[in-house]
Short mmCIF file of C-alpha atoms in Angstrom, two decimals:
data_model
loop_
_atom_site.label_atom_id
_atom_site.label_comp_id
_atom_site.label_asym_id
_atom_site.label_seq_id
_atom_site.Cartn_x
_atom_site.Cartn_y
_atom_site.Cartn_z
CA UNK A 6 0.00 0.00 0.00
CA UNK A 7 1.34 3.46 -0.91
CA UNK A 8 2.02 6.00 1.83
CA UNK A 9 -0.74 8.25 0.48
CA UNK A 10 -3.22 5.36 0.42
CA UNK A 11 -2.15 4.35 3.97
CA UNK A 12 -2.75 7.88 5.27
CA UNK A 13 -6.17 7.99 3.60
CA UNK A 14 -7.20 4.74 5.30
CA UNK A 15 -5.83 6.04 8.62
CA UNK A 16 -7.94 9.17 8.38
CA UNK A 17 -11.10 7.25 7.48
CA UNK A 18 -10.69 4.86 10.41
CA UNK A 19 -9.86 7.58 12.89
CA UNK A 20 -6.33 6.28 13.55
CA UNK A 21 -4.35 9.43 12.80
CA UNK A 22 -5.40 11.51 15.86
CA UNK A 23 -4.55 8.55 18.10
CA UNK A 24 -1.36 7.27 16.45
CA UNK A 25 0.29 10.63 17.16
CA UNK A 26 0.64 9.57 20.79
CA UNK A 27 2.24 6.17 20.18
CA UNK A 28 5.62 7.15 21.63
CA UNK A 29 4.03 8.46 24.80
CA UNK A 30 1.90 5.34 25.22
CA UNK A 31 4.96 3.11 24.84
CA UNK A 32 6.97 5.16 27.33
CA UNK A 33 4.19 5.21 29.90
CA UNK A 34 3.48 1.49 29.47
CA UNK A 35 7.16 0.77 30.04
CA UNK A 36 7.09 2.78 33.27
CA UNK A 37 4.11 0.78 34.44
CA UNK A 38 5.29 -2.67 33.30
CA UNK A 39 9.10 -2.54 33.31
CA UNK A 40 9.11 -4.52 30.06
CA UNK A 41 9.63 -3.19 26.55
CA UNK A 42 7.89 -6.14 24.95
CA UNK A 43 4.90 -5.86 27.29
CA UNK A 44 4.76 -2.11 26.64
CA UNK A 45 4.46 -2.84 22.93
CA UNK A 46 1.65 -5.32 23.62
CA UNK A 47 -0.23 -2.90 25.90
CA UNK A 48 0.01 -0.10 23.35
CA UNK A 49 -1.13 -2.36 20.54
CA UNK A 50 -4.13 -3.50 22.59
CA UNK A 51 -5.07 0.12 23.29
CA UNK A 52 -5.17 0.82 19.56
CA UNK A 53 -7.23 -2.31 18.95
CA UNK A 54 -9.79 -1.01 21.44
CA UNK A 55 -9.72 2.42 19.77
CA UNK A 56 -10.46 0.86 16.38
CA UNK A 57 -13.32 -1.14 17.84
CA UNK A 58 -15.12 2.10 18.62
CA UNK A 59 -17.66 3.23 16.09
CA UNK A 60 -17.03 6.41 14.16
CA UNK A 61 -19.63 8.16 16.32
CA UNK A 62 -18.00 6.95 19.53
CA UNK A 63 -14.56 8.16 18.38
CA UNK A 64 -16.05 11.52 17.42
CA UNK A 65 -17.36 11.89 20.97
CA UNK A 66 -13.87 11.42 22.45
CA UNK A 67 -12.71 14.93 23.35
CA UNK A 68 -9.04 13.91 23.76
CA UNK A 69 -7.76 10.72 22.07
CA UNK A 70 -4.56 11.17 24.09
CA UNK A 71 -6.35 11.08 27.45
CA UNK A 72 -8.64 8.24 26.29
CA UNK A 73 -5.70 6.11 25.19
CA UNK A 74 -3.70 6.79 28.35
CA UNK A 75 -6.64 5.72 30.51
CA UNK A 76 -7.14 2.56 28.45
CA UNK A 77 -3.42 1.76 28.61
CA UNK A 78 -3.59 2.24 32.38
CA UNK A 79 -6.36 -0.35 32.66
CA UNK A 80 -4.52 -2.77 30.38
CA UNK A 81 -1.29 -2.38 32.34
CA UNK A 82 -3.12 -2.91 35.64
CA UNK A 83 -4.49 -6.21 34.33
CA UNK A 84 -1.07 -7.24 32.99
CA UNK A 85 0.67 -6.40 36.26
CA UNK A 86 -1.88 -8.38 38.25
CA UNK A 87 -1.42 -11.49 36.11
CA UNK A 88 2.37 -11.03 36.01
CA UNK A 89 2.68 -11.33 39.79
CA UNK A 90 1.80 -15.01 39.66
CA UNK A 91 4.30 -15.64 36.86
CA UNK A 92 7.07 -13.87 38.74
CA UNK A 93 6.58 -16.14 41.74
CA UNK A 94 7.75 -18.97 39.46
CA UNK A 95 10.63 -16.95 38.00
CA UNK A 96 14.07 -18.52 38.41
CA UNK A 97 16.53 -16.28 40.25
CA UNK A 98 16.39 -12.52 40.62
CA UNK A 99 13.91 -10.42 38.64
CA UNK A 100 14.96 -7.10 37.10
CA UNK A 101 13.11 -4.71 34.79
CA UNK A 102 14.07 -4.93 31.14
CA UNK A 103 16.81 -2.36 30.38
CA UNK A 104 16.02 0.21 27.69
CA UNK A 105 18.62 1.29 25.10
CA UNK A 106 18.90 4.89 23.94
CA UNK A 107 16.33 5.95 21.36
CA UNK A 108 14.09 2.92 21.84
CA UNK A 109 10.91 4.98 21.55
CA UNK A 110 12.07 7.10 18.63
CA UNK A 111 13.16 4.00 16.72
CA UNK A 112 10.06 1.95 17.45
CA UNK A 113 7.34 4.50 18.08
CA UNK A 114 8.05 7.55 15.95
CA UNK A 115 5.52 8.60 13.36
CA UNK A 116 5.19 11.70 11.21
CA UNK A 117 2.12 12.60 13.27
CA UNK A 118 3.85 12.40 16.69
CA UNK A 119 2.52 15.08 19.00
CA UNK A 120 5.24 17.58 20.03
CA UNK A 121 3.55 17.94 23.43
CA UNK A 122 4.47 14.32 24.19
CA UNK A 123 8.20 14.72 23.53
CA UNK A 124 9.25 15.92 26.98
CA UNK A 125 7.35 13.15 28.75
CA UNK A 126 8.76 10.51 26.40
CA UNK A 127 12.30 11.86 26.69
CA UNK A 128 12.33 11.75 30.48
CA UNK A 129 14.60 8.85 31.32
CA UNK A 130 13.31 6.13 33.61
CA UNK A 131 16.30 5.15 35.71
CA UNK A 132 16.88 1.52 36.59
CA UNK A 133 16.86 2.55 40.25
CA UNK A 134 13.32 3.92 39.91
CA UNK A 135 12.13 0.89 37.96
CA UNK A 136 13.49 -1.41 40.67
CA UNK A 137 11.52 0.58 43.27
CA UNK A 138 8.40 0.43 41.08
CA UNK A 139 8.73 -3.37 41.09
CA UNK A 140 8.15 -3.33 44.87
CA UNK A 141 4.77 -1.62 44.49
CA UNK A 142 1.41 -3.29 44.15
CA UNK A 143 -0.07 -3.11 40.63
CA UNK A 144 -2.54 -0.41 41.71
CA UNK A 145 0.19 1.65 43.42
CA UNK A 146 2.35 1.51 40.33
CA UNK A 147 -0.36 2.57 37.90
CA UNK A 148 -1.58 5.36 40.18
CA UNK A 149 1.98 6.62 40.72
CA UNK A 150 2.76 6.78 37.00
CA UNK A 151 -0.56 8.38 36.03
CA UNK A 152 -0.41 10.96 38.81
CA UNK A 153 3.29 11.81 39.12
CA UNK A 154 4.30 11.42 35.47
CA UNK A 155 1.11 12.48 33.70
CA UNK A 156 -0.58 14.70 36.29
CA UNK A 157 -3.89 12.85 36.07
CA UNK A 158 -6.32 13.92 38.78
CA UNK A 159 -7.32 11.35 41.38
CA UNK A 160 -10.86 11.48 40.02
CA UNK A 161 -9.56 10.52 36.57
CA UNK A 162 -7.33 7.80 38.03
CA UNK A 163 -10.24 6.38 40.02
CA UNK A 164 -11.98 5.54 36.73
CA UNK A 165 -8.87 3.66 35.57
CA UNK A 166 -8.12 1.51 38.63
CA UNK A 167 -11.67 1.08 39.96
CA UNK A 168 -11.00 2.73 43.32
CA UNK A 169 -12.36 5.87 44.93
CA UNK A 170 -10.42 9.14 44.50
CA UNK A 171 -9.57 9.02 48.21
CA UNK A 172 -8.20 5.49 47.86
CA UNK A 173 -6.15 6.57 44.84
CA UNK A 174 -4.73 9.47 46.83
CA UNK A 175 -3.66 7.01 49.53
CA UNK A 176 -2.10 4.70 46.95
CA UNK A 177 -0.14 7.60 45.50
CA UNK A 178 1.10 8.59 48.96
CA UNK A 179 2.19 5.02 49.67
CA UNK A 180 3.99 4.76 46.33
CA UNK A 181 5.69 8.12 46.84
CA UNK A 182 6.86 7.02 50.30
CA UNK A 183 8.51 3.98 48.72
CA UNK A 184 10.39 6.13 46.20
CA UNK A 185 11.47 8.59 48.90
CA UNK A 186 12.76 5.85 51.21
CA UNK A 187 14.76 4.39 48.32
CA UNK A 188 16.00 7.72 46.99
CA UNK A 189 19.67 7.63 46.12
CA UNK A 190 22.33 10.30 46.57
CA UNK A 191 22.32 12.98 43.89
CA UNK A 192 25.37 12.41 41.70
CA UNK A 193 26.03 14.15 38.41
CA UNK A 194 25.91 12.26 35.13
CA UNK A 195 29.57 13.13 34.63
CA UNK A 196 30.59 11.55 37.95
CA UNK A 197 28.58 8.43 37.17
CA UNK A 198 30.13 8.20 33.71
CA UNK A 199 33.65 8.46 35.16
CA UNK A 200 32.85 5.77 37.73
CA UNK A 201 31.47 3.47 35.03
CA UNK A 202 34.54 4.07 32.85
CA UNK A 203 36.82 3.13 35.76
CA UNK A 204 34.69 0.05 36.46
CA UNK A 205 34.83 -1.09 32.84
CA UNK A 206 38.59 -0.54 32.57
CA UNK A 207 39.11 -2.60 35.73
CA UNK A 208 36.68 -5.33 34.64
CA UNK A 209 38.44 -5.74 31.29
CA UNK A 210 41.72 -6.56 33.05
CA UNK A 211 40.18 -9.33 35.12
CA UNK A 212 42.09 -7.95 38.11
CA UNK A 213 39.91 -8.53 41.18
CA UNK A 214 41.81 -6.09 43.40
CA UNK A 215 41.57 -3.33 40.81
CA UNK A 216 37.84 -3.91 40.48
CA UNK A 217 37.36 -3.91 44.24
CA UNK A 218 38.95 -0.45 44.38
CA UNK A 219 36.13 1.15 42.35
CA UNK A 220 33.31 -0.54 44.26
CA UNK A 221 31.61 0.40 47.49
CA UNK A 222 32.60 -2.10 50.22
CA UNK A 223 28.92 -3.04 50.63
CA UNK A 224 28.12 -3.17 46.91
CA UNK A 225 25.31 -5.49 45.79
CA UNK A 226 25.39 -7.43 42.49
CA UNK A 227 21.96 -8.39 41.14
CA UNK A 228 21.85 -10.61 38.05
CA UNK A 229 18.69 -11.53 36.14
CA UNK A 230 19.19 -14.66 34.04
CA UNK A 231 15.67 -16.07 34.10
CA UNK A 232 17.34 -19.44 34.65
CA UNK A 233 18.32 -19.49 30.97
CA UNK A 234 22.04 -18.70 31.25
CA UNK A 235 24.73 -18.95 33.92
CA UNK A 236 24.41 -16.41 36.73
CA UNK A 237 24.38 -16.18 40.54
CA UNK A 238 21.02 -17.41 41.81
CA UNK A 239 20.82 -14.73 44.49
CA UNK A 240 22.17 -11.25 45.20
CA UNK A 241 25.94 -11.14 45.77
CA UNK A 242 27.08 -8.76 48.52
CA UNK A 243 30.48 -7.20 49.22
CA UNK A 244 33.14 -5.75 46.95
CA UNK A 245 35.41 -8.80 46.91
CA UNK A 246 32.69 -11.36 46.20
CA UNK A 247 31.13 -9.12 43.54
CA UNK A 248 34.51 -8.51 41.87
CA UNK A 249 35.28 -12.24 41.83
CA UNK A 250 31.88 -13.04 40.31
CA UNK A 251 32.35 -10.40 37.60
CA UNK A 252 35.92 -11.42 36.78
CA UNK A 253 34.86 -15.06 36.45
CA UNK A 254 32.97 -13.96 33.34
CA UNK A 255 36.30 -13.45 31.57
CA UNK A 256 37.24 -17.04 32.29
CA UNK A 257 34.02 -18.37 30.73
CA UNK A 258 33.91 -15.75 27.95
CA UNK A 259 37.51 -14.70 27.17
CA UNK A 260 36.44 -13.00 23.93
CA UNK A 261 33.81 -10.75 25.58
CA UNK A 262 33.85 -7.10 24.49
CA UNK A 263 32.70 -4.23 26.71
CA UNK A 264 31.02 -1.08 25.37
CA UNK A 265 29.97 2.03 27.24
CA UNK A 266 26.29 2.51 26.40
CA UNK A 267 23.32 4.50 27.62
CA UNK A 268 21.07 2.27 29.75
CA UNK A 269 17.78 3.85 30.75
CA UNK A 270 19.28 7.26 30.08
CA UNK A 271 22.33 6.72 32.31
CA UNK A 272 25.89 5.48 31.67
CA UNK A 273 26.02 1.70 31.51
CA UNK A 274 27.83 -1.18 29.85
CA UNK A 275 26.93 -3.66 27.14
CA UNK A 276 28.90 -6.92 27.08
CA UNK A 277 28.97 -8.55 23.66
CA UNK A 278 30.20 -11.89 22.38
CA UNK A 279 32.51 -12.54 19.46
CA UNK A 280 29.52 -12.52 17.09
CA UNK A 281 28.39 -9.10 18.36
CA UNK A 282 25.32 -10.40 20.19
CA UNK A 283 24.48 -8.99 23.59
CA UNK A 284 25.53 -11.21 26.47
CA UNK A 285 24.65 -8.75 29.22
CA UNK A 286 23.58 -5.17 29.85
CA UNK A 287 24.83 -3.58 33.06
CA UNK A 288 23.48 -0.53 34.89
CA UNK A 289 24.66 1.02 38.13
CA UNK A 290 23.82 2.86 41.30
CA UNK A 291 26.41 5.20 42.80
CA UNK A 292 26.76 6.58 46.31
CA UNK A 293 27.75 10.05 47.50
CA UNK A 294 31.43 9.00 47.59
CA UNK A 295 31.23 8.22 43.86
CA UNK A 296 31.67 4.50 44.49
CA UNK A 297 29.40 2.04 42.72
CA UNK A 298 27.12 0.48 45.32
CA UNK A 299 24.60 -1.40 43.15
CA UNK A 300 25.26 -3.30 39.95
CA UNK A 301 22.25 -4.55 37.98
CA UNK A 302 23.11 -7.10 35.29
CA UNK A 303 20.59 -8.30 32.72
CA UNK A 304 21.54 -11.71 31.32
CA UNK A 305 18.12 -13.07 30.36
CA UNK A 306 18.17 -13.31 26.53
CA UNK A 307 14.43 -12.64 26.42
CA UNK A 308 15.07 -9.20 27.96
CA UNK A 309 17.96 -8.36 25.64
CA UNK A 310 16.03 -8.47 22.37
CA UNK A 311 16.11 -4.69 21.90
CA UNK A 312 19.88 -4.69 22.42
CA UNK A 313 20.48 -6.91 19.41
#
């Protein structure tokens, strides 16, 4: 189908006003779900529901953007609720799926994209925040994203999650308390980048003592393998044990290559095999002394699809 013909069909079916917000829907779904693939599915389902509306029903929608965001919120709430049971059977540690730079612009951009969505899409979702979001109940997470990221009123959110406005206000307060209690020290992007560079240079040498020197003594190493590849089955604590676990990678994969990459908008590392495929994506937390105190490693191939 030609581009002109495609646009004509889009206009007749009422898709164009809604498709302009695809990037925003993907970004918000990712915040709610912590999974790029699930965000794609949630966004797709929202558009399916939009197309199921009659022409008259679509004409009555004052704001396709608000309508789609509310529908995505309901879809994500359902997906989060069903995902909790699956995660109880998950092998090893669970981490959110890391997002590479430009994931929304490469997968969600359209000529009709609404400029008003750009700031909200561009706001990076740090791995630290996503990890905190994983500790919330499904309702807390959806309420937090809709209220704090999108400034939905509690009355509007109540219609999404099926709770009273007062209950939604309480959920938001509970979610915000979780983020505040887990808030990390403010460190500049430059300081984090320098720390990650030092970490990568030390890791490449396989020198445990050199790697220990750039880590916080109480550093935690969290590896998500999904039980599909080799990885520690639980969190590793302490600089020496973490350094030994990381350096053992070079014994098993002597041809591994390390690249500094943006992971969820922050400096991170991609480890690639000889064939260029992604073996791991690493993101970091840093303390006020500029020492790395949390290392999140994604090894599950199913969560590295967007990195290949």
